[in-house]
Amino acid sequence: MLKPMDAEQLREYGHQMVNFVADYYKTIESFPVLSQVQPGYLRELVPTNPPTHPESLQDVLDGFLGEMLSAGINIVGFSWMSCPAATELEIIVLDWLAKLLNLPDAFLSTGNGGGVIQGTASEGVLVALLAARDKTLKKIGKDSLGKLVVYSSDQTHASVQKACQIAGIYPENFRILKTDSSTEYALSPEVVLNAILKDVASGLIPLLLCATVGSTSSTAIDPLLALGKIAKSNGIWLHVDAAYAGSACICPEYRHYINGVEEADSFSMNAHKWLLTNFDCSPLWIKDRNALIQSLSTYPEYLRNKASEANVVVDYKDWQIPLGRRFRSLKLWMVLRLYGQEGLQSYIRNHIALAKQFEELVIQDSRFEVVTPRRFSLVCFRLLPHSTDENQADKLNRALLDAVNLTGTIFISHTVLSGKYVLRLAVGAPLTEERHVIAAWKVLQEKATALLEGNVAQKPNGHAQLSNGVVEVDGALDNGVTTEQHGHVDDLPIK
Amino acid sequence: MLKPMDAEQLREYGHQMVNFVADYYKTIESFPVLSQVQPGYLRELVPTNPPTHPESLQDVLDGFLGEMLSAGINIVGFSWMSCPAATELEIIVLDWLAKLLNLPDAFLSTGNGGGVIQGTASEGVLVALLAARDKTLKKIGKDSLGKLVVYSSDQTHASVQKACQIAGIYPENFRILKTDSSTEYALSPEVVLNAILKDVASGLIPLLLCATVGSTSSTAIDPLLALGKIAKSNGIWLHVDAAYAGSACICPEYRHYINGVEEADSFSMNAHKWLLTNFDCSPLWIKDRNALIQSLSTYPEYLRNKASEANVVVDYKDWQIPLGRRFRSLKLWMVLRLYGQEGLQSYIRNHIALAKQFEELVIQDSRFEVVTPRRFSLVCFRLLPHSTDENQADKLNRALLDAVNLTGTIFISHTVLSGKYVLRLAVGAPLTEERHVIAAWKVLQEKATALLEGNVAQKPNGHAQLSNGVVEVDGALDNGVTTEQHGHVDDLPIK
């Protein structure tokens, strides 16, 4: 199995990259000051499809090195003309990734759609909402903003609420539909349809539905096929947030979780979360790129150029909130080429296998329960209480979280599902191995034993505030499952 | 005079940085998985004021290396708890930069204000507008969105229009006030006041005025003192966009250009434009941080932590559009420490001196004119026509731009001022020297001579589209004046 590069590989390739950048500056005066290429030049130079196999195991470079190179060359490629390579590589690499995910052709750049790298999934849902808002208001008049309704579930990421705040959706028109264990915390199509019909009957205008594949709390999966049909028949923009679980869908055995994406208007995932690419890199695909451009375009004199005016190029400034943008496709391109489809699939499968192994350890210990079925690399579990007193159960699990995180050897987080306090163990960092998972379970078992025997050590006084801060830091990880390689924020055992 | 590091220094320090990051990963298991610090810990460890002198010339590292380190450690510090160092260093370093700019205390973190690093100035003005919008709508009711008016000039950056589109300001309520050569393209307080009074009389509600210090086209300077008084007496949010010229205000002799900033509600500049920091790094200071937080905060279960709840920490996620964020203060901190106030002032003064030198060369050649007075490092000039036919003059200058950019040795851009097509030469890249400026002028003179004698070489056929694309790429540089070190996008001669 392919492994992410270790510290010594990183050192070797890092030095190579430094030399590359330094040589570039040394010879900078030999380059023309303005790029001399034609629109589309890059597509002819690279393969149409992403590589299946790692292209060269000797040359495996991580997304981190791509970021370095990007920083070193210091591109600000907001329009095609300002940096053709940055624009064209982004188009190509997002078509590649769309193919790995088997997204419908409507999301590819070859039709009316296309992909763009946003900094975060928050920006992805925001620009999708703005495109939907403006497309609808153009038809019904901008005075109707107060009638627009956005639908989500109580498991939807908070970024959708924030996007609504920014876009001016009235707070009372942001629907947080309830989920429960009967659907494993997925949105019920019936609940969604009823909410829509009720709003329409009240004279409101359903605008956008956000469906999540792999929710923050428990990796719940909203049923895209059924939701897509409802959205379509009611003229609603369907946005799919697969920030975390999208990466798993490059494996054929998990692809069915996004069946129905063909009904969506936009689809977002975070390559920086679980695809070996460092923050920030959040691809968004959209079917109607003109809706996005209509909403976000400005074209002042000082940005005018013939390439843009001929409408033969993509100007990514009109696909995002900021004007300037970094050359983020470079790191994703490096990851896709140098790991290849097989390497990335193997990486995902290994994490899921490790989580499955942890889940089995939990099941074998009758003092614990798995709270909702594990789908990917996150396990939601809790210590069972002595009695049926749920308050006592919550206290017990808070204390367990506190105790294990205080050891400093592992960091787990919590969520609340159906009112219950639930512990979460996520496997998501490149360096996690079986031994870490087993060690984490051992710490959990030991602290559980001590707790159940009423034998937990006092917190050191000097750390009172700190320990409190630490044990409830839950969600320091956006969705709690990350590929970040930093000891302080990883949501997994690393020691 | 202190010089930015050259390729060999970059190589040496780059290798050191790679070793630092590789060593970090090698020993990652020895670090606690969660940070063990108290809120405010970092302030005690660093000086209150930025250094006057470079701290160690032997160790001059550029912002690029800070970015590398940031990428390598891969922080995603959206809340204090997710990375205390990233949050606290950002607070400290923006207080430092505020002191270098002599911003009023109300913008410092020690009161009700504070600074935050946005990715771009576009995001800075957007969050300021959202804060202003929501503060006002809270008082007058959200149904009044259609009454809110935003004021700018015809020289204001397009990001303000984009921010209005996003925030839902009605297009007909976005005022683009006219400027002309009589004010050197600055906003006239009288024009602003009249527009406000007219809107108030029509039942509209003035919301925000964006004043620019160093406009995109010609580095025009809106009069902050007078505009600030008008804004204050009319209850309008004053946002100051000093994206480019803000950097110059660290020199006492240029600081007067932002006199009146004490009346502003928010102030924005781009360290990545002219302060040796690589993209992206756009500090924004705000007087009423609660207005920002009220507008942008969400607080889901998975982000809850005691540090945030105790209200003793800054959670920067609530000061910006996205949730996740990189450790961008690191590169700015490195630049401030390792160049020091003196080094940065010297860097700015050198660019301005080079621009002044170019301006003098233009003045000495009677075939040319300087179109509007040079303030900083941008010179706006044009070739004078034979006749008074302005169409012919525009054609002549377009042809000159075309001819010089086709050489591939320099890249200049254009703008339109009072309907006239004007050429722009900007000095802004770290590696620019006197010889580049003189060479640029020589190319301009040669091509002008050829043009005036009707003796311009035909464009090569194969490059017809390309050359067209190239010559009108104007503004590929956001505001045309950048510190970017890349041959393809620099707005200055580098060959």
Tab-separated table of C-alpha atoms in Angstrom, chain B residues 74-420:
chain	number	residue	atom	x	y	z
B	74	ASN	CA	-0.890	23.336	8.030
B	75	ILE	CA	-2.848	25.213	10.662
B	76	VAL	CA	-6.567	25.824	10.187
B	77	GLY	CA	-7.019	28.387	12.945
B	78	PHE	CA	-10.621	29.531	12.742
B	79	SER	CA	-11.129	29.801	16.492
B	80	TRP	CA	-8.687	30.652	19.243
B	81	MET	CA	-8.925	27.104	20.529
B	82	SER	CA	-8.117	25.500	17.178
B	83	CYS	CA	-4.765	27.303	17.146
B	84	PRO	CA	-3.980	29.834	19.870
B	85	ALA	CA	-0.664	30.840	18.284
B	86	ALA	CA	-2.250	31.718	14.934
B	87	THR	CA	-4.947	33.833	16.580
B	88	GLU	CA	-2.713	35.603	19.058
B	89	LEU	CA	0.082	36.311	16.598
B	90	GLU	CA	-2.444	37.844	14.221
B	91	ILE	CA	-3.763	40.148	16.943
B	92	ILE	CA	-0.247	41.204	17.908
B	93	VAL	CA	1.120	41.655	14.423
B	94	LEU	CA	-1.863	43.770	13.354
B	95	ASP	CA	-1.453	45.948	16.439
B	96	TRP	CA	2.197	46.318	15.380
B	97	LEU	CA	1.304	47.294	11.847
B	98	ALA	CA	-1.379	49.700	13.129
B	99	LYS	CA	1.330	51.389	15.188
B	100	LEU	CA	3.635	51.632	12.177
B	101	LEU	CA	0.760	53.324	10.332
B	102	ASN	CA	-0.001	55.473	13.363
B	103	LEU	CA	-3.637	54.400	13.258
B	104	PRO	CA	-5.779	55.726	16.126
B	105	ASP	CA	-5.971	53.563	19.251
B	106	ALA	CA	-9.615	52.822	18.464
B	107	PHE	CA	-8.381	50.403	15.795
B	108	LEU	CA	-6.185	48.443	18.194
B	109	SER	CA	-7.238	45.190	19.813
B	110	THR	CA	-6.943	46.732	23.256
B	111	GLY	CA	-10.236	48.632	22.890
B	112	ASN	CA	-13.413	47.702	21.034
B	113	GLY	CA	-11.679	47.411	17.697
B	114	GLY	CA	-8.953	45.292	16.204
B	115	GLY	CA	-7.337	43.980	13.078
B	116	VAL	CA	-7.854	40.849	11.028
B	117	ILE	CA	-6.048	39.528	7.982
B	118	GLN	CA	-8.430	39.069	5.083
B	119	GLY	CA	-7.360	37.270	1.942
B	120	THR	CA	-8.017	40.276	-0.247
B	121	ALA	CA	-9.198	43.879	0.027
B	122	SER	CA	-12.388	42.694	-1.708
B	123	GLU	CA	-13.213	40.599	1.323
B	124	GLY	CA	-12.258	43.482	3.608
B	125	VAL	CA	-14.770	45.882	2.102
B	126	LEU	CA	-17.387	43.124	1.907
B	127	VAL	CA	-17.267	42.288	5.613
B	128	ALA	CA	-17.262	46.005	6.488
B	129	LEU	CA	-20.341	46.495	4.312
B	130	LEU	CA	-22.079	43.487	5.883
B	131	ALA	CA	-21.353	44.816	9.372
B	132	ALA	CA	-22.712	48.241	8.407
B	133	ARG	CA	-25.740	46.732	6.647
B	134	ASP	CA	-26.758	44.534	9.535
B	135	LYS	CA	-26.117	47.202	12.165
B	136	THR	CA	-28.422	49.569	10.284
B	137	LEU	CA	-31.075	46.997	9.369
B	138	LYS	CA	-31.238	45.947	12.998
B	139	LYS	CA	-32.428	49.470	13.788
B	140	ILE	CA	-34.714	50.136	10.837
B	141	GLY	CA	-35.900	46.635	9.957
B	142	LYS	CA	-34.653	44.210	7.341
B	143	ASP	CA	-37.423	45.124	4.914
B	144	SER	CA	-35.558	48.397	4.380
B	145	LEU	CA	-32.638	46.796	2.542
B	146	GLY	CA	-33.882	48.423	-0.659
B	147	LYS	CA	-33.388	51.878	0.853
B	148	LEU	CA	-29.711	51.549	1.727
B	149	VAL	CA	-27.282	53.615	-0.323
B	150	VAL	CA	-23.546	53.097	-0.813
B	151	TYR	CA	-21.283	55.901	-2.068
B	152	SER	CA	-18.093	55.582	-4.052
B	153	SER	CA	-16.354	57.406	-6.867
B	154	ASP	CA	-15.671	56.536	-10.469
B	155	GLN	CA	-12.117	55.793	-9.273
B	156	THR	CA	-13.182	53.341	-6.540
B	157	HIS	CA	-12.066	49.744	-6.980
B	158	ALA	CA	-14.638	47.380	-8.507
B	159	SER	CA	-14.569	45.281	-5.333
B	160	VAL	CA	-16.980	47.779	-3.748
B	161	GLN	CA	-19.514	47.189	-6.492
B	162	LYS	CA	-19.035	43.443	-6.088
B	163	ALA	CA	-19.514	43.721	-2.325
B	164	CYS	CA	-22.775	45.602	-2.950
B	165	GLN	CA	-23.953	42.862	-5.337
B	166	ILE	CA	-23.205	40.200	-2.740
B	167	ALA	CA	-24.783	42.115	0.146
B	168	GLY	CA	-27.931	42.748	-1.874
B	169	ILE	CA	-27.620	46.538	-2.104
B	170	TYR	CA	-29.931	47.580	-4.937
B	171	PRO	CA	-27.865	48.438	-8.034
B	172	GLU	CA	-29.699	51.764	-8.371
B	173	ASN	CA	-28.581	52.626	-4.822
B	174	PHE	CA	-24.896	52.225	-5.555
B	175	ARG	CA	-23.614	55.735	-6.260
B	176	ILE	CA	-20.614	56.139	-8.516
B	177	LEU	CA	-19.796	59.825	-7.997
B	178	LYS	CA	-17.879	61.600	-10.738
B	179	THR	CA	-14.357	62.905	-10.310
B	180	ASP	CA	-12.165	64.889	-12.679
B	181	SER	CA	-8.778	66.467	-13.069
B	182	SER	CA	-9.806	69.507	-10.986
B	183	THR	CA	-9.466	67.378	-7.841
B	184	GLU	CA	-6.830	65.097	-9.348
B	185	TYR	CA	-9.537	62.422	-9.465
B	186	ALA	CA	-10.323	62.620	-5.752
B	187	LEU	CA	-13.879	62.664	-4.409
B	188	SER	CA	-15.172	66.164	-3.820
B	189	PRO	CA	-16.733	66.480	-0.332
B	190	GLU	CA	-19.314	68.809	-1.809
B	191	VAL	CA	-20.362	66.256	-4.410
B	192	VAL	CA	-20.630	63.588	-1.706
B	193	LEU	CA	-22.673	65.801	0.593
B	194	ASN	CA	-25.058	66.789	-2.182
B	195	ALA	CA	-25.616	63.167	-3.123
B	196	ILE	CA	-26.335	62.270	0.489
B	197	LEU	CA	-28.766	65.131	0.981
B	198	LYS	CA	-30.589	64.277	-2.213
B	199	ASP	CA	-30.943	60.636	-1.163
B	200	VAL	CA	-32.154	61.544	2.299
B	201	ALA	CA	-34.704	63.864	0.735
B	202	SER	CA	-35.942	60.944	-1.387
B	203	GLY	CA	-36.438	58.787	1.689
B	204	LEU	CA	-33.348	56.677	1.106
B	205	ILE	CA	-30.880	55.769	3.852
B	206	PRO	CA	-27.163	56.502	3.357
B	207	LEU	CA	-25.244	53.473	4.610
B	208	LEU	CA	-21.582	53.450	3.656
B	209	LEU	CA	-19.032	55.652	1.959
B	210	CYS	CA	-15.882	54.092	0.545
B	211	ALA	CA	-12.955	56.495	0.354
B	212	THR	CA	-9.796	55.488	-1.461
B	213	VAL	CA	-6.236	56.467	-0.622
B	214	GLY	CA	-4.237	55.620	-3.717
B	215	SER	CA	-6.812	54.704	-6.346
B	216	THR	CA	-6.317	51.924	-8.866
B	217	SER	CA	-6.135	54.080	-11.971
B	218	SER	CA	-3.995	56.987	-10.868
B	219	THR	CA	-3.353	56.698	-7.077
B	220	ALA	CA	-5.863	59.500	-6.403
B	221	ILE	CA	-6.362	60.373	-2.751
B	222	ASP	CA	-9.827	61.049	-1.391
B	223	PRO	CA	-9.807	63.714	1.366
B	224	LEU	CA	-10.433	61.646	4.500
B	225	LEU	CA	-10.762	64.535	6.931
B	226	ALA	CA	-13.592	66.248	5.085
B	227	LEU	CA	-15.275	63.000	4.075
B	228	GLY	CA	-15.006	61.663	7.615
B	229	LYS	CA	-16.889	64.657	9.009
B	230	ILE	CA	-19.640	64.263	6.427
B	231	ALA	CA	-19.908	60.561	7.143
B	232	LYS	CA	-20.018	61.093	10.893
B	233	SER	CA	-22.638	63.821	10.833
B	234	ASN	CA	-24.832	61.680	8.579
B	235	GLY	CA	-24.395	58.422	10.471
B	236	ILE	CA	-22.622	56.748	7.559
B	237	TRP	CA	-20.016	53.997	7.845
B	238	LEU	CA	-16.729	55.264	6.381
B	239	HIS	CA	-14.541	52.556	4.903
B	240	VAL	CA	-11.048	53.520	3.763
B	241	ASP	CA	-9.485	51.465	0.994
B	242	ALA	CA	-5.739	52.045	1.090
B	243	ALA	CA	-4.929	48.717	-0.564
B	244	TYR	CA	-1.905	50.047	-2.388
B	245	ALA	CA	-0.921	53.362	-0.777
B	246	GLY	CA	-1.429	52.209	2.801
B	247	SER	CA	2.068	50.737	2.785
B	248	ALA	CA	3.592	54.155	2.008
B	249	CYS	CA	1.963	55.570	5.141
B	250	ILE	CA	4.530	53.799	7.328
B	251	CYS	CA	6.832	56.659	6.220
B	252	PRO	CA	6.197	59.862	8.223
B	253	GLU	CA	6.413	62.000	5.082
B	254	TYR	CA	3.442	60.134	3.515
B	255	ARG	CA	1.383	59.561	6.661
B	256	HIS	CA	-0.593	62.781	6.117
B	257	TYR	CA	-2.412	61.132	3.218
B	258	ILE	CA	-4.465	59.193	5.755
B	259	ASN	CA	-5.046	62.104	8.107
B	260	GLY	CA	-8.714	61.824	8.988
B	261	VAL	CA	-8.605	58.043	9.333
B	262	GLU	CA	-9.645	58.672	12.937
B	263	GLU	CA	-13.138	59.350	11.546
B	264	ALA	CA	-13.241	56.056	9.656
B	265	ASP	CA	-15.030	52.913	10.810
B	266	SER	CA	-12.782	50.542	8.917
B	267	PHE	CA	-9.425	50.753	7.190
B	268	SER	CA	-7.941	48.276	4.778
B	269	MET	CA	-4.570	47.850	3.079
B	270	ASN	CA	-2.776	45.050	1.229
B	271	ALA	CA	0.510	43.991	2.750
B	272	HIS	CA	0.821	41.680	-0.260
B	273	LYS	CA	0.818	44.616	-2.621
B	274	TRP	CA	3.703	46.750	-1.494
B	275	LEU	CA	5.045	45.494	1.809
B	276	LEU	CA	7.188	42.512	0.856
B	277	THR	CA	4.578	39.988	1.970
B	278	ASN	CA	3.399	37.465	-0.565
B	279	PHE	CA	-0.231	37.036	-1.592
B	280	ASP	CA	-2.595	36.750	0.236
B	281	CYS	CA	-2.383	39.182	3.177
B	282	SER	CA	-4.885	42.042	3.370
B	283	PRO	CA	-5.140	43.542	6.863
B	284	LEU	CA	-8.441	45.149	7.830
B	285	TRP	CA	-8.913	47.219	10.984
B	286	ILE	CA	-12.300	47.952	12.413
B	287	LYS	CA	-13.408	50.181	15.286
B	288	ASP	CA	-16.486	48.218	16.328
B	289	ARG	CA	-15.521	44.566	16.191
B	290	ASN	CA	-18.885	43.583	17.630
B	291	ALA	CA	-20.618	44.873	14.520
B	292	LEU	CA	-18.525	42.464	12.469
B	293	ILE	CA	-19.125	39.552	14.815
B	294	GLN	CA	-22.882	40.226	15.005
B	295	SER	CA	-23.036	40.008	11.263
B	296	LEU	CA	-20.825	36.977	10.642
B	297	SER	CA	-21.020	34.775	13.699
B	298	THR	CA	-22.473	31.293	13.877
B	299	TYR	CA	-21.843	28.997	16.794
B	300	PRO	CA	-22.850	25.390	16.219
B	301	GLU	CA	-22.432	22.658	18.809
B	302	TYR	CA	-19.298	21.253	17.200
B	303	LEU	CA	-17.482	24.594	17.576
B	304	ARG	CA	-18.440	25.242	21.199
B	305	ASN	CA	-15.619	25.591	23.692
B	306	LYS	CA	-15.176	27.248	27.061
B	307	ALA	CA	-12.571	29.734	25.849
B	308	SER	CA	-15.030	31.170	23.318
B	309	GLU	CA	-17.885	31.113	25.799
B	310	ALA	CA	-15.897	32.998	28.409
B	311	ASN	CA	-15.532	35.759	25.799
B	312	VAL	CA	-11.829	36.072	26.592
B	313	VAL	CA	-10.566	35.149	23.147
B	314	VAL	CA	-10.914	36.245	19.526
B	315	ASP	CA	-12.469	33.709	17.146
B	316	TYR	CA	-11.461	35.028	13.754
B	317	LYS	CA	-14.009	32.847	11.976
B	318	ASP	CA	-16.515	35.555	12.986
B	319	TRP	CA	-14.469	38.333	11.357
B	320	GLN	CA	-14.432	36.879	7.854
B	321	ILE	CA	-16.462	35.085	5.170
B	322	PRO	CA	-14.938	31.576	5.326
B	323	LEU	CA	-14.715	29.343	8.388
B	324	GLY	CA	-11.226	27.905	7.896
B	325	ARG	CA	-8.197	30.172	7.619
B	326	ARG	CA	-4.453	29.841	7.200
B	327	PHE	CA	-1.731	31.114	9.539
B	328	ARG	CA	-1.163	34.237	7.446
B	329	SER	CA	0.168	36.433	10.231
B	330	LEU	CA	3.359	34.385	10.279
B	331	LYS	CA	4.657	35.809	7.029
B	332	LEU	CA	3.756	39.370	7.998
B	333	TRP	CA	5.389	38.891	11.397
B	334	MET	CA	8.572	37.663	9.715
B	335	VAL	CA	8.634	40.632	7.370
B	336	LEU	CA	8.112	43.146	10.188
B	337	ARG	CA	10.756	41.577	12.420
B	338	LEU	CA	13.396	40.866	9.874
B	339	TYR	CA	13.193	44.065	7.848
B	340	GLY	CA	12.161	46.304	10.734
B	341	GLN	CA	10.501	49.697	10.371
B	342	GLU	CA	13.642	51.219	8.837
B	343	GLY	CA	14.072	48.493	6.266
B	344	LEU	CA	10.479	48.741	5.133
B	345	GLN	CA	10.544	52.529	4.942
B	346	SER	CA	13.702	52.379	2.896
B	347	TYR	CA	12.086	49.848	0.570
B	348	ILE	CA	9.053	52.116	-0.030
B	349	ARG	CA	11.167	55.240	-0.472
B	350	ASN	CA	13.332	53.554	-3.044
B	351	HIS	CA	10.335	52.628	-5.189
B	352	ILE	CA	8.941	56.130	-4.974
B	353	ALA	CA	12.328	57.600	-5.898
B	354	LEU	CA	12.513	55.330	-8.951
B	355	ALA	CA	9.034	56.413	-10.037
B	356	LYS	CA	10.012	60.035	-9.530
B	357	GLN	CA	13.044	59.457	-11.709
B	358	PHE	CA	10.851	58.000	-14.429
B	359	GLU	CA	8.445	60.930	-14.111
B	360	GLU	CA	11.352	63.342	-14.664
B	361	LEU	CA	12.425	61.458	-17.773
B	362	VAL	CA	8.885	61.793	-19.142
B	363	ILE	CA	8.779	65.522	-18.364
B	364	GLN	CA	12.086	66.078	-20.148
B	365	ASP	CA	10.706	64.635	-23.411
B	366	SER	CA	8.325	67.198	-24.886
B	367	ARG	CA	6.556	64.539	-26.963
B	368	PHE	CA	5.031	63.179	-23.741
B	369	GLU	CA	2.989	64.548	-20.861
B	370	VAL	CA	2.445	63.457	-17.273
B	371	VAL	CA	-1.354	63.309	-17.063
B	372	THR	CA	-1.910	63.626	-13.325
B	373	PRO	CA	0.606	64.364	-10.565
B	374	ARG	CA	2.550	61.352	-9.328
B	375	ARG	CA	2.032	60.703	-5.605
B	376	PHE	CA	3.621	57.326	-4.970
B	377	SER	CA	5.259	54.831	-7.311
B	378	LEU	CA	2.855	55.050	-10.252
B	379	VAL	CA	3.336	57.416	-13.178
B	380	CYS	CA	0.371	58.185	-15.482
B	381	PHE	CA	1.570	59.600	-18.783
B	382	ARG	CA	0.843	59.648	-22.480
B	383	LEU	CA	2.295	60.473	-25.822
B	384	LEU	CA	0.907	63.804	-27.015
B	385	PRO	CA	-0.979	63.741	-30.292
B	386	HIS	CA	-0.021	65.804	-33.339
B	387	SER	CA	-3.449	67.417	-33.347
B	388	THR	CA	-6.163	68.075	-30.789
B	389	ASP	CA	-8.004	65.019	-32.036
B	390	GLU	CA	-8.432	62.942	-28.895
B	391	ASN	CA	-9.415	59.859	-30.859
B	392	GLN	CA	-6.144	60.027	-32.642
B	393	ALA	CA	-4.345	60.511	-29.333
B	394	ASP	CA	-5.986	57.398	-27.900
B	395	LYS	CA	-5.060	55.382	-30.962
B	396	LEU	CA	-1.484	56.565	-30.748
B	397	ASN	CA	-1.126	55.583	-27.104
B	398	ARG	CA	-2.818	52.227	-27.616
B	399	ALA	CA	-0.341	51.571	-30.392
B	400	LEU	CA	2.542	52.583	-28.140
B	401	LEU	CA	1.363	50.265	-25.364
B	402	ASP	CA	1.021	47.506	-27.914
B	403	ALA	CA	4.467	48.109	-29.320
B	404	VAL	CA	6.330	48.204	-26.003
B	405	ASN	CA	4.547	45.206	-24.517
B	406	LEU	CA	5.170	43.206	-27.675
B	407	THR	CA	8.892	43.529	-27.080
B	408	GLY	CA	8.425	41.197	-24.100
B	409	THR	CA	10.977	43.209	-22.147
B	410	ILE	CA	8.575	45.452	-20.242
B	411	PHE	CA	4.927	45.361	-19.333
B	412	ILE	CA	2.994	48.557	-18.826
B	413	SER	CA	-0.753	48.954	-18.504
B	414	HIS	CA	-3.324	51.608	-19.277
B	415	THR	CA	-6.252	53.425	-17.774
B	416	VAL	CA	-8.790	55.970	-18.906
B	417	LEU	CA	-8.816	59.370	-17.161
B	418	SER	CA	-11.300	62.073	-18.190
B	419	GLY	CA	-11.999	59.990	-21.280
B	420	LYS	CA	-8.340	59.919	-22.305
